[in-house]
Amino acid sequence: MTSSTIFLVRHGETEWNRVRRYQGWGDSPLTDQGRAQAGAIGHLFCTLPEARSADLLASPLGRARHTAEIIRECLGRSSPLRFDERLRELSFGSWDGFTRADIAALMPGAFDDERRDEWYFATPDGETYEVFAGRVGAWLAEAKAADRPLIVVTHGVVTRVLRGLYAGLPRAAAMRLPVPQDRIFRLAHGTIAEIST
């Protein structure tokens, strides 16, 4: 069986990204820079022959939706966007919308080097790693079997875990992957390539 190509994109910069507020299932609008990032990604897709025929899919959260709409416009498409709930960002539960300072006060040591990525899955009523990885892993299994390329607009922790699962990385290594808002990650034939604007 052949594996489909997945073009993975993180949404453009948001107001909350600027102030280091963790969005989770909350939302904030794209900044001017975020809209420019989405436009640059859209124009970059226009130069990639394989992306021209790709289906466009996004998380239903507003920041990913808006980024996908800008990309769709750059590609000159009029078809409605498709959304998949499994592409939502990790839920921090009641901590959605907390700042880095809020989290550090509630969970001392959360950002120490050896623990800096584990707090994501230790919020009182948020998603655990097992639940989250199960959700995005189920999506990935279906996406790999798709019959055409996919452009997928989603979120920071989602892109880390998806790339980690795709590459077979240990959890700790996956959680340390970069999550730029101005790049495309091309997942194809068992490899991951970064494409810059």
Coordinates of N, CA, C and O in Angstrom, one line a residue:
M1 N 0.8 -1.2 0.0 CA 0.0 0.0 0.0 C 0.9 1.2 0.0 O 1.8 1.3 0.7
T2 N 0.6 2.2 -0.8 CA 1.3 3.5 -0.8 C 0.8 4.4 0.3 O -0.3 4.3 0.7
S3 N 1.7 5.3 0.7 CA 1.3 6.2 1.8 C 1.1 7.6 1.2 O 1.9 8.0 0.3
S4 N 0.1 8.2 1.6 CA -0.2 9.6 1.1 C 0.8 10.6 1.6 O 1.4 10.4 2.7
T5 N 1.0 11.7 0.9 CA 1.8 12.8 1.4 C 0.9 13.7 2.2 O -0.2 14.0 1.9
I6 N 1.5 14.1 3.4 CA 0.8 15.0 4.3 C 1.7 16.3 4.4 O 2.8 16.2 4.8
F7 N 1.1 17.4 4.1 CA 1.7 18.7 4.3 C 1.2 19.3 5.6 O 0.0 19.6 5.6
L8 N 2.0 19.3 6.6 CA 1.6 19.7 7.9 C 2.0 21.2 8.2 O 3.1 21.5 8.0
V9 N 1.0 22.0 8.6 CA 1.2 23.4 8.9 C 0.6 23.8 10.2 O -0.5 23.4 10.6
R10 N 1.4 24.6 11.0 CA 0.9 25.1 12.2 C 0.2 26.5 11.9 O 0.7 27.2 11.0
H11 N -0.9 26.8 12.5 CA -1.6 28.1 12.3 C -0.6 29.3 12.5 O 0.4 29.2 13.1
G12 N -1.0 30.4 11.9 CA -0.2 31.6 12.0 C -0.2 32.1 13.5 O -1.0 31.7 14.3
E13 N 0.7 33.1 13.7 CA 0.8 33.7 15.1 C -0.5 34.3 15.5 O -1.2 35.0 14.7
T14 N -0.8 34.1 16.8 CA -2.0 34.7 17.4 C -1.7 35.7 18.4 O -0.5 35.8 18.9
E15 N -2.7 36.5 18.8 CA -2.5 37.4 19.9 C -2.0 36.7 21.2 O -1.1 37.2 21.9
W16 N -2.5 35.6 21.5 CA -2.1 34.8 22.7 C -0.7 34.3 22.5 O 0.0 34.2 23.5
N17 N -0.3 33.9 21.3 CA 1.1 33.4 21.1 C 2.0 34.5 21.5 O 3.1 34.3 22.2
R18 N 1.7 35.7 21.2 CA 2.6 36.9 21.5 C 2.8 37.1 23.0 O 3.9 37.5 23.3
V19 N 1.8 36.8 23.8 CA 2.0 37.0 25.2 C 2.2 35.7 26.0 O 2.1 35.7 27.2
R20 N 2.5 34.7 25.3 CA 2.8 33.3 25.9 C 1.7 32.8 26.7 O 1.8 32.3 27.8
R21 N 0.5 32.9 26.1 CA -0.7 32.4 26.7 C -1.1 31.1 26.0 O -1.2 31.1 24.8
Y22 N -1.2 30.0 26.7 CA -1.5 28.7 26.1 C -3.0 28.6 25.8 O -3.8 28.7 26.7
Q23 N -3.2 28.4 24.5 CA -4.6 28.4 24.0 C -5.4 27.2 24.3 O -6.6 27.2 24.6
G24 N -4.8 26.0 24.1 CA -5.6 24.8 24.2 C -6.8 24.9 23.3 O -6.7 25.2 22.1
W25 N -8.0 24.6 23.8 CA -9.2 24.7 23.1 C -9.8 26.1 23.1 O -10.8 26.3 22.4
G26 N -9.1 27.0 23.8 CA -9.5 28.4 23.7 C -9.1 29.0 22.3 O -8.5 28.2 21.5
D27 N -9.3 30.2 22.1 CA -8.9 30.8 20.9 C -8.5 32.2 21.0 O -9.0 32.9 21.9
S28 N -7.7 32.7 20.1 CA -7.5 34.2 19.9 C -7.2 34.4 18.5 O -6.8 33.5 17.7
P29 N -7.4 35.6 18.0 CA -7.3 35.9 16.6 C -5.8 35.9 16.1 O -4.9 36.1 16.9
L30 N -5.7 35.7 14.8 CA -4.3 35.8 14.2 C -3.9 37.3 14.3 O -4.7 38.2 14.1
T31 N -2.6 37.5 14.5 CA -2.0 38.8 14.4 C -1.8 39.2 12.9 O -2.0 38.3 12.0
D32 N -1.4 40.4 12.6 CA -1.0 40.8 11.3 C 0.1 39.9 10.8 O 0.1 39.4 9.6
Q33 N 1.1 39.6 11.7 CA 2.2 38.7 11.3 C 1.6 37.3 11.0 O 2.1 36.6 10.1
G34 N 0.7 36.8 11.8 CA 0.1 35.5 11.6 C -0.7 35.4 10.3 O -0.6 34.4 9.6
R35 N -1.4 36.5 9.9 CA -2.0 36.5 8.6 C -1.0 36.5 7.5 O -1.1 35.8 6.4
A36 N 0.1 37.2 7.7 CA 1.2 37.2 6.7 C 1.9 35.9 6.6 O 2.2 35.4 5.5
Q37 N 2.1 35.2 7.7 CA 2.6 33.8 7.7 C 1.7 32.9 6.9 O 2.2 32.1 6.1
A38 N 0.4 33.0 7.1 CA -0.5 32.1 6.4 C -0.5 32.4 4.9 O -0.5 31.5 4.1
G39 N -0.4 33.7 4.5 CA -0.3 34.0 3.1 C 1.0 33.5 2.5 O 1.0 33.0 1.4
A40 N 2.1 33.6 3.2 CA 3.4 33.2 2.7 C 3.3 31.6 2.5 O 3.8 31.1 1.5
I41 N 2.7 30.9 3.4 CA 2.6 29.5 3.3 C 1.7 29.1 2.1 O 2.0 28.2 1.3
G42 N 0.6 29.9 2.0 CA -0.3 29.6 0.8 C 0.4 29.8 -0.5 O 0.3 29.0 -1.4
H43 N 1.2 30.9 -0.6 CA 2.0 31.1 -1.9 C 3.0 30.1 -2.1 O 3.3 29.7 -3.2
L44 N 3.6 29.6 -1.0 CA 4.6 28.5 -1.1 C 4.0 27.3 -1.6 O 4.5 26.6 -2.5
F45 N 2.7 27.0 -1.2 CA 2.0 25.8 -1.7 C 1.8 25.9 -3.2 O 1.8 24.9 -3.9
C46 N 1.6 27.1 -3.7 CA 1.4 27.3 -5.1 C 2.6 26.9 -6.0 O 2.5 26.6 -7.1
T47 N 3.8 26.8 -5.3 CA 5.0 26.4 -6.0 C 5.3 24.9 -5.9 O 6.2 24.5 -6.6
L48 N 4.5 24.2 -5.2 CA 4.7 22.8 -5.0 C 3.7 22.0 -5.8 O 2.5 21.9 -5.5
P49 N 4.1 21.4 -6.9 CA 3.2 20.7 -7.8 C 2.3 19.7 -7.0 O 1.1 19.6 -7.3
E50 N 2.9 18.9 -6.1 CA 2.1 17.9 -5.4 C 1.0 18.6 -4.5 O -0.1 17.9 -4.3
A51 N 1.2 19.8 -4.1 CA 0.2 20.4 -3.2 C -1.0 21.0 -4.0 O -2.1 21.2 -3.4
R52 N -0.8 21.2 -5.3 CA -1.9 21.7 -6.1 C -3.2 20.9 -6.1 O -4.3 21.4 -6.2
S53 N -3.0 19.5 -6.0 CA -4.2 18.6 -6.0 C -4.5 18.1 -4.6 O -5.4 17.3 -4.5
A54 N -3.9 18.7 -3.6 CA -4.1 18.2 -2.2 C -5.4 18.7 -1.7 O -5.9 19.8 -2.0
D55 N -6.0 17.8 -0.9 CA -7.2 18.2 -0.1 C -6.8 19.1 1.0 O -5.7 18.9 1.5
L56 N -7.6 20.1 1.4 CA -7.3 21.0 2.4 C -8.1 20.7 3.6 O -9.4 20.6 3.5
L57 N -7.5 20.4 4.8 CA -8.2 20.0 6.0 C -7.6 20.8 7.2 O -6.4 21.1 7.2
A58 N -8.5 21.1 8.2 CA -8.0 21.9 9.3 C -8.7 21.5 10.6 O -9.7 20.9 10.6
S59 N -8.0 21.9 11.7 CA -8.7 21.9 13.0 C -9.8 22.8 12.9 O -9.7 23.9 12.3
P60 N -10.9 22.6 13.7 CA -12.0 23.5 13.6 C -11.8 24.8 14.5 O -12.6 25.7 14.4
L61 N -10.7 24.8 15.3 CA -10.5 26.0 16.1 C -10.2 27.2 15.2 O -9.6 27.1 14.2
G62 N -10.6 28.4 15.6 CA -10.6 29.6 14.8 C -9.3 29.9 14.2 O -9.2 30.3 13.0
R63 N -8.2 29.8 15.0 CA -6.9 30.2 14.5 C -6.4 29.3 13.3 O -5.8 29.8 12.4
A64 N -6.7 28.0 13.4 CA -6.4 27.1 12.3 C -7.3 27.3 11.2 O -6.9 27.3 10.0
R65 N -8.6 27.5 11.5 CA -9.6 27.7 10.4 C -9.2 29.0 9.6 O -9.2 28.9 8.4
H66 N -8.9 30.1 10.3 CA -8.5 31.3 9.6 C -7.2 31.1 8.7 O -7.2 31.6 7.6
T67 N -6.2 30.4 9.3 CA -5.0 30.2 8.5 C -5.4 29.3 7.2 O -4.9 29.6 6.2
A68 N -6.2 28.3 7.4 CA -6.6 27.5 6.3 C -7.4 28.3 5.2 O -7.2 28.1 4.0
E69 N -8.2 29.2 5.7 CA -9.0 30.1 4.7 C -8.0 30.9 3.9 O -8.2 31.1 2.7
I70 N -7.0 31.4 4.5 CA -6.0 32.3 3.8 C -5.2 31.4 2.8 O -5.0 31.8 1.6
I71 N -4.8 30.2 3.2 CA -4.2 29.3 2.3 C -5.1 28.9 1.1 O -4.6 28.9 0.0
R72 N -6.3 28.6 1.4 CA -7.3 28.3 0.4 C -7.4 29.4 -0.7 O -7.4 29.2 -1.9
E73 N -7.5 30.6 -0.2 CA -7.6 31.8 -1.1 C -6.3 31.9 -2.0 O -6.4 32.1 -3.2
C74 N -5.2 31.7 -1.4 CA -3.9 31.7 -2.2 C -3.9 30.7 -3.2 O -3.4 30.9 -4.3
L75 N -4.5 29.5 -2.9 CA -4.5 28.4 -3.9 C -5.6 28.6 -5.0 O -5.7 27.8 -5.9
G76 N -6.4 29.7 -4.8 CA -7.5 30.0 -5.7 C -8.6 29.0 -5.7 O -9.3 28.7 -6.7
R77 N -8.9 28.4 -4.5 CA -10.0 27.4 -4.4 C -11.2 28.0 -3.8 O -11.2 29.0 -3.0
S78 N -12.4 27.5 -4.2 CA -13.6 28.0 -3.7 C -14.4 26.9 -2.9 O -15.4 27.2 -2.3
S79 N -13.9 25.7 -3.0 CA -14.6 24.6 -2.3 C -14.5 24.8 -0.7 O -13.6 25.4 -0.2
P80 N -15.5 24.4 0.0 CA -15.6 24.6 1.4 C -14.4 23.8 2.1 O -14.0 22.8 1.6
L81 N -14.0 24.4 3.2 CA -12.9 23.7 4.0 C -13.5 22.5 4.7 O -14.7 22.5 5.0
R82 N -12.7 21.5 4.9 CA -13.1 20.4 5.7 C -12.4 20.5 7.1 O -11.2 20.9 7.1
F83 N -13.1 20.0 8.1 CA -12.5 20.1 9.4 C -12.6 18.7 10.1 O -13.4 17.9 9.8
D84 N -11.6 18.5 11.0 CA -11.6 17.2 11.7 C -11.3 17.5 13.2 O -10.3 18.1 13.5
E85 N -12.2 17.2 14.0 CA -12.1 17.4 15.5 C -10.9 16.9 16.1 O -10.3 17.4 17.1
R86 N -10.4 15.8 15.5 CA -9.2 15.1 16.1 C -7.9 16.0 15.9 O -6.9 15.7 16.5
L87 N -8.0 17.0 15.1 CA -6.9 17.9 14.8 C -6.8 19.1 15.8 O -6.0 20.0 15.7
R88 N -7.8 19.2 16.7 CA -7.8 20.2 17.7 C -6.5 20.2 18.5 O -5.9 19.1 18.7
E89 N -6.1 21.3 19.1 CA -5.0 21.4 20.0 C -5.3 20.5 21.2 O -6.4 20.2 21.5
L90 N -4.2 20.2 21.9 CA -4.3 19.6 23.2 C -5.2 20.4 24.1 O -5.0 21.6 24.2
S91 N -6.1 19.8 24.9 CA -6.9 20.5 25.8 C -6.1 20.6 27.2 O -5.7 19.5 27.7
F92 N -6.0 21.8 27.7 CA -5.4 22.0 29.0 C -6.5 22.0 30.1 O -6.3 22.4 31.2
G93 N -7.8 21.7 29.7 CA -8.9 21.8 30.6 C -9.1 23.2 31.1 O -9.1 24.2 30.4
S94 N -9.3 23.3 32.4 CA -9.5 24.6 33.0 C -8.3 25.5 32.9 O -8.4 26.7 33.2
W95 N -7.1 25.0 32.5 CA -5.9 25.8 32.3 C -5.8 26.4 30.9 O -4.9 27.2 30.6
D96 N -6.8 26.1 30.0 CA -6.8 26.7 28.7 C -6.8 28.3 28.9 O -7.6 28.8 29.6
G97 N -5.9 28.9 28.2 CA -5.8 30.4 28.3 C -4.9 30.9 29.4 O -4.7 32.1 29.5
F98 N -4.3 30.0 30.2 CA -3.4 30.4 31.2 C -2.0 30.9 30.6 O -1.6 30.4 29.5
T99 N -1.4 31.8 31.2 CA -0.1 32.3 30.7 C 1.0 31.4 31.3 O 0.8 30.6 32.3
R100 N 2.2 31.5 30.8 CA 3.3 30.8 31.3 C 3.5 31.1 32.8 O 3.8 30.2 33.6
A101 N 3.4 32.4 33.2 CA 3.5 32.7 34.6 C 2.4 32.1 35.5 O 2.7 31.6 36.6
D102 N 1.2 32.0 35.0 CA 0.1 31.4 35.7 C 0.5 29.9 36.0 O 0.3 29.4 37.1
I103 N 1.0 29.2 35.0 CA 1.3 27.8 35.1 C 2.5 27.6 36.0 O 2.5 26.7 36.9
A104 N 3.5 28.4 35.9 CA 4.7 28.3 36.8 C 4.3 28.5 38.2 O 4.8 27.8 39.1
A105 N 3.3 29.4 38.5 CA 2.8 29.6 39.9 C 2.0 28.4 40.4 O 2.1 28.0 41.6
L106 N 1.3 27.8 39.5 CA 0.5 26.6 39.9 C 1.2 25.3 40.0 O 0.9 24.4 40.7
M107 N 2.3 25.2 39.2 CA 3.1 24.0 39.1 C 4.6 24.4 39.1 O 5.2 24.4 38.0
P108 N 5.1 24.7 40.3 CA 6.5 25.0 40.3 C 7.4 24.0 39.7 O 7.2 22.8 39.8
G109 N 8.4 24.5 38.9 CA 9.3 23.6 38.2 C 8.8 23.1 36.9 O 9.5 22.4 36.2
A110 N 7.6 23.5 36.5 CA 7.0 23.0 35.2 C 7.9 23.3 34.0 O 7.9 22.5 33.1
F111 N 8.6 24.4 34.0 CA 9.4 24.8 32.9 C 10.9 24.5 33.1 O 11.7 24.9 32.3
D112 N 11.3 23.7 34.1 CA 12.7 23.3 34.3 C 13.0 22.4 33.1 O 12.1 21.7 32.6
D113 N 14.2 22.4 32.7 CA 14.6 21.7 31.5 C 14.2 20.3 31.4 O 13.6 19.9 30.4
E114 N 14.4 19.5 32.4 CA 14.0 18.1 32.3 C 12.5 17.8 32.4 O 12.0 16.8 32.0
R115 N 11.7 18.8 32.8 CA 10.2 18.6 32.9 C 9.5 19.6 31.9 O 8.3 19.5 31.9
R116 N 10.2 20.4 31.2 CA 9.5 21.5 30.5 C 8.4 21.1 29.5 O 7.5 21.9 29.2
D117 N 8.4 19.9 29.1 CA 7.3 19.4 28.1 C 6.3 18.5 28.7 O 5.3 18.2 28.1
E118 N 6.5 18.1 30.0 CA 5.6 17.2 30.6 C 4.4 17.8 31.2 O 3.3 17.2 31.4
W119 N 4.5 19.1 31.6 CA 3.3 19.8 32.2 C 2.1 19.8 31.3 O 1.0 19.8 31.8
Y120 N 2.3 19.8 30.0 CA 1.2 19.8 29.0 C 0.2 18.7 29.4 O -1.0 18.9 29.2
F121 N 0.7 17.6 29.8 CA -0.2 16.4 30.0 C -0.5 16.2 31.5 O -1.0 15.1 31.9
A122 N -0.2 17.2 32.4 CA -0.4 17.0 33.8 C -1.3 18.1 34.4 O -1.3 18.2 35.6
T123 N -2.1 18.7 33.5 CA -3.0 19.7 34.1 C -4.2 19.0 34.8 O -4.4 17.8 34.4
P124 N -4.8 19.6 35.8 CA -5.8 18.8 36.6 C -6.9 18.2 35.8 O -7.3 17.1 36.1
D125 N -7.4 18.8 34.7 CA -8.6 18.3 34.0 C -8.4 18.3 32.5 O -9.3 18.3 31.7
G126 N -7.1 18.4 32.0 CA -6.8 18.4 30.6 C -6.6 17.0 30.1 O -6.8 16.0 30.8
E127 N -6.2 16.9 28.8 CA -6.0 15.6 28.2 C -4.7 15.0 28.6 O -3.7 15.7 28.8
T128 N -4.6 13.7 28.8 CA -3.4 13.0 29.1 C -2.7 12.7 27.8 O -3.3 12.8 26.7
Y129 N -1.4 12.4 27.9 CA -0.7 12.1 26.6 C -1.3 10.9 25.9 O -1.5 10.9 24.7
E130 N -1.8 9.9 26.7 CA -2.3 8.7 26.0 C -3.6 9.0 25.3 O -3.8 8.5 24.1
V131 N -4.5 9.8 25.9 CA -5.7 10.2 25.2 C -5.4 11.1 24.0 O -5.9 10.8 22.9
F132 N -4.5 12.0 24.1 CA -4.2 12.9 23.0 C -3.5 12.2 21.9 O -3.9 12.3 20.7
A133 N -2.5 11.4 22.2 CA -1.8 10.6 21.2 C -2.7 9.6 20.5 O -2.6 9.4 19.3
G134 N -3.6 9.1 21.2 CA -4.6 8.2 20.6 C -5.5 8.9 19.6 O -5.8 8.4 18.5
R135 N -5.9 10.1 20.0 CA -6.8 10.9 19.1 C -6.0 11.3 17.8 O -6.5 11.1 16.7
V136 N -4.8 11.9 17.9 CA -4.1 12.3 16.7 C -3.5 11.1 16.0 O -3.4 11.1 14.7
G137 N -3.2 10.0 16.7 CA -2.7 8.8 16.0 C -3.7 8.2 15.2 O -3.4 7.7 14.1
A138 N -5.0 8.2 15.6 CA -6.1 7.6 14.8 C -6.3 8.4 13.6 O -6.5 7.8 12.5
W139 N -6.2 9.7 13.7 CA -6.3 10.6 12.5 C -5.1 10.2 11.5 O -5.3 10.1 10.3
L140 N -3.9 10.1 12.0 CA -2.7 9.9 11.2 C -2.8 8.6 10.5 O -2.5 8.5 9.3
A141 N -3.3 7.5 11.1 CA -3.5 6.2 10.5 C -4.4 6.3 9.3 O -4.1 5.8 8.2
E142 N -5.5 7.1 9.4 CA -6.4 7.3 8.3 C -5.8 8.1 7.2 O -5.9 7.9 6.0
A143 N -5.1 9.2 7.6 CA -4.5 10.1 6.6 C -3.4 9.4 5.8 O -3.3 9.7 4.6
K144 N -2.6 8.6 6.4 CA -1.6 7.9 5.6 C -2.2 7.0 4.5 O -1.5 6.7 3.6
A145 N -3.4 6.6 4.7 CA -4.1 5.7 3.7 C -4.9 6.5 2.7 O -5.5 5.9 1.8
A146 N -4.9 7.8 2.8 CA -5.6 8.6 1.8 C -5.1 8.4 0.4 O -4.0 8.1 0.2
D147 N -6.0 8.6 -0.6 CA -5.7 8.4 -2.0 C -5.1 9.6 -2.7 O -4.8 9.6 -3.9
R148 N -5.0 10.7 -1.9 CA -4.4 11.9 -2.5 C -3.7 12.7 -1.4 O -3.9 12.5 -0.2
P149 N -2.8 13.6 -1.8 CA -2.1 14.4 -0.8 C -3.1 15.3 0.1 O -4.2 15.6 -0.4
L150 N -2.6 15.6 1.3 CA -3.4 16.4 2.2 C -2.6 17.6 2.7 O -1.4 17.5 3.0
I151 N -3.2 18.8 2.7 CA -2.7 19.9 3.4 C -3.5 20.0 4.7 O -4.7 20.1 4.7
V152 N -2.7 20.0 5.8 CA -3.4 20.0 7.1 C -2.9 21.1 8.0 O -1.7 21.3 8.2
V153 N -3.9 22.0 8.4 CA -3.6 23.1 9.2 C -4.0 22.8 10.7 O -5.2 22.6 10.9
T154 N -3.1 22.8 11.6 CA -3.4 22.4 12.9 C -2.6 23.3 13.9 O -2.4 24.5 13.7
H155 N -2.1 22.7 15.0 CA -1.6 23.4 16.2 C -0.2 22.9 16.6 O 0.2 21.8 16.1
G156 N 0.5 23.6 17.5 CA 1.8 23.3 17.9 C 2.0 21.9 18.5 O 2.8 21.1 18.0
V157 N 1.3 21.6 19.6 CA 1.5 20.2 20.2 C 1.0 19.1 19.2 O 1.6 18.1 19.1
V158 N 0.0 19.4 18.4 CA -0.5 18.4 17.4 C 0.6 18.1 16.4 O 0.9 17.0 16.1
T159 N 1.3 19.2 15.9 CA 2.3 19.0 14.9 C 3.5 18.2 15.5 O 4.1 17.4 14.9
R160 N 3.8 18.5 16.8 CA 4.9 17.7 17.4 C 4.6 16.3 17.5 O 5.4 15.4 17.1
V161 N 3.4 16.0 18.1 CA 3.1 14.6 18.3 C 2.8 13.8 17.0 O 3.3 12.7 16.8
L162 N 2.2 14.5 16.0 CA 2.0 13.8 14.7 C 3.4 13.5 14.1 O 3.6 12.4 13.6
R163 N 4.3 14.4 14.1 CA 5.6 14.1 13.5 C 6.3 13.0 14.3 O 7.0 12.2 13.7
G164 N 6.2 13.1 15.6 CA 6.8 12.1 16.4 C 6.3 10.7 16.1 O 7.0 9.7 16.0
L165 N 4.9 10.6 16.0 CA 4.3 9.3 15.7 C 4.7 8.8 14.3 O 5.0 7.6 14.1
Y166 N 4.7 9.7 13.4 CA 5.1 9.4 12.0 C 6.5 8.8 11.9 O 6.8 7.9 11.2
A167 N 7.4 9.5 12.7 CA 8.8 9.1 12.6 C 9.2 8.0 13.6 O 10.3 7.6 13.7
G168 N 8.3 7.6 14.5 CA 8.6 6.6 15.5 C 9.5 7.1 16.6 O 10.2 6.4 17.2
L169 N 9.4 8.4 16.9 CA 10.2 9.0 17.9 C 9.7 8.7 19.3 O 8.5 8.6 19.5
P170 N 10.6 8.6 20.3 CA 10.1 8.6 21.7 C 9.4 9.8 22.0 O 9.6 10.9 21.5
R171 N 8.5 9.7 23.0 CA 7.6 10.9 23.4 C 8.5 12.1 23.7 O 8.1 13.2 23.3
A172 N 9.5 12.0 24.5 CA 10.3 13.1 24.9 C 11.0 13.8 23.7 O 11.0 15.0 23.7
A173 N 11.4 13.0 22.8 CA 12.0 13.6 21.6 C 11.0 14.3 20.7 O 11.2 15.4 20.2
A174 N 9.8 13.8 20.6 CA 8.7 14.4 19.8 C 8.3 15.7 20.5 O 8.1 16.7 19.8
M175 N 8.3 15.8 21.8 CA 7.8 17.0 22.5 C 8.9 18.1 22.4 O 8.6 19.2 22.7
R176 N 10.1 17.8 21.9 CA 11.1 18.8 21.8 C 11.2 19.3 20.4 O 12.1 20.2 20.1
L177 N 10.4 18.8 19.5 CA 10.5 19.2 18.1 C 10.1 20.7 18.0 O 9.2 21.1 18.7
P178 N 10.7 21.4 17.1 CA 10.3 22.8 16.9 C 8.9 22.9 16.3 O 8.4 22.0 15.6
V179 N 8.2 24.0 16.6 CA 6.8 24.3 16.1 C 6.7 25.7 15.4 O 6.0 26.5 15.8
P180 N 7.5 25.9 14.3 CA 7.5 27.2 13.7 C 6.1 27.4 13.0 O 5.4 26.5 12.7
Q181 N 5.8 28.7 12.9 CA 4.5 29.1 12.2 C 4.7 29.6 10.8 O 3.8 30.1 10.2
D182 N 5.9 29.4 10.3 CA 6.3 29.8 8.9 C 6.9 28.7 8.1 O 7.6 29.0 7.2
R183 N 6.5 27.5 8.4 CA 7.1 26.3 7.7 C 6.0 25.3 7.3 O 5.0 25.3 7.9
I184 N 6.4 24.5 6.4 CA 5.6 23.3 6.0 C 6.4 22.1 6.3 O 7.6 22.1 6.0
F185 N 5.8 21.1 6.9 CA 6.5 19.8 7.1 C 5.8 18.8 6.1 O 4.6 18.6 6.2
R186 N 6.6 18.2 5.3 CA 6.1 17.3 4.3 C 6.4 15.9 4.8 O 7.6 15.5 4.9
L187 N 5.4 15.1 5.1 CA 5.5 13.8 5.6 C 5.2 12.9 4.4 O 4.0 12.9 3.9
A188 N 6.2 12.1 3.9 CA 6.0 11.2 2.8 C 7.0 10.1 2.7 O 8.2 10.4 3.0
H189 N 6.6 8.9 2.4 CA 7.5 7.8 2.2 C 8.4 7.6 3.5 O 9.5 7.2 3.4
G190 N 7.8 7.8 4.7 CA 8.5 7.5 5.9 C 9.5 8.6 6.3 O 10.2 8.4 7.3
T191 N 9.6 9.7 5.6 CA 10.5 10.8 5.9 C 9.7 12.1 6.2 O 8.6 12.3 5.7
I192 N 10.4 13.0 6.9 CA 9.8 14.3 7.1 C 10.8 15.4 6.6 O 12.0 15.4 7.0
A193 N 10.3 16.2 5.7 CA 11.2 17.3 5.2 C 10.5 18.6 5.6 O 9.3 18.8 5.6
E194 N 11.4 19.6 6.0 CA 10.9 20.9 6.3 C 11.1 21.8 5.1 O 12.1 21.9 4.5
I195 N 10.0 22.5 4.8 CA 10.0 23.5 3.6 C 9.7 24.9 4.2 O 8.7 25.1 4.8
S196 N 10.7 25.8 3.9 CA 10.6 27.1 4.4 C 10.1 28.1 3.4 O 10.3 27.9 2.2
T197 N 9.5 29.2 4.0 CA 9.0 30.2 3.1 C 10.1 31.2 2.7 O 11.2 31.2 3.3

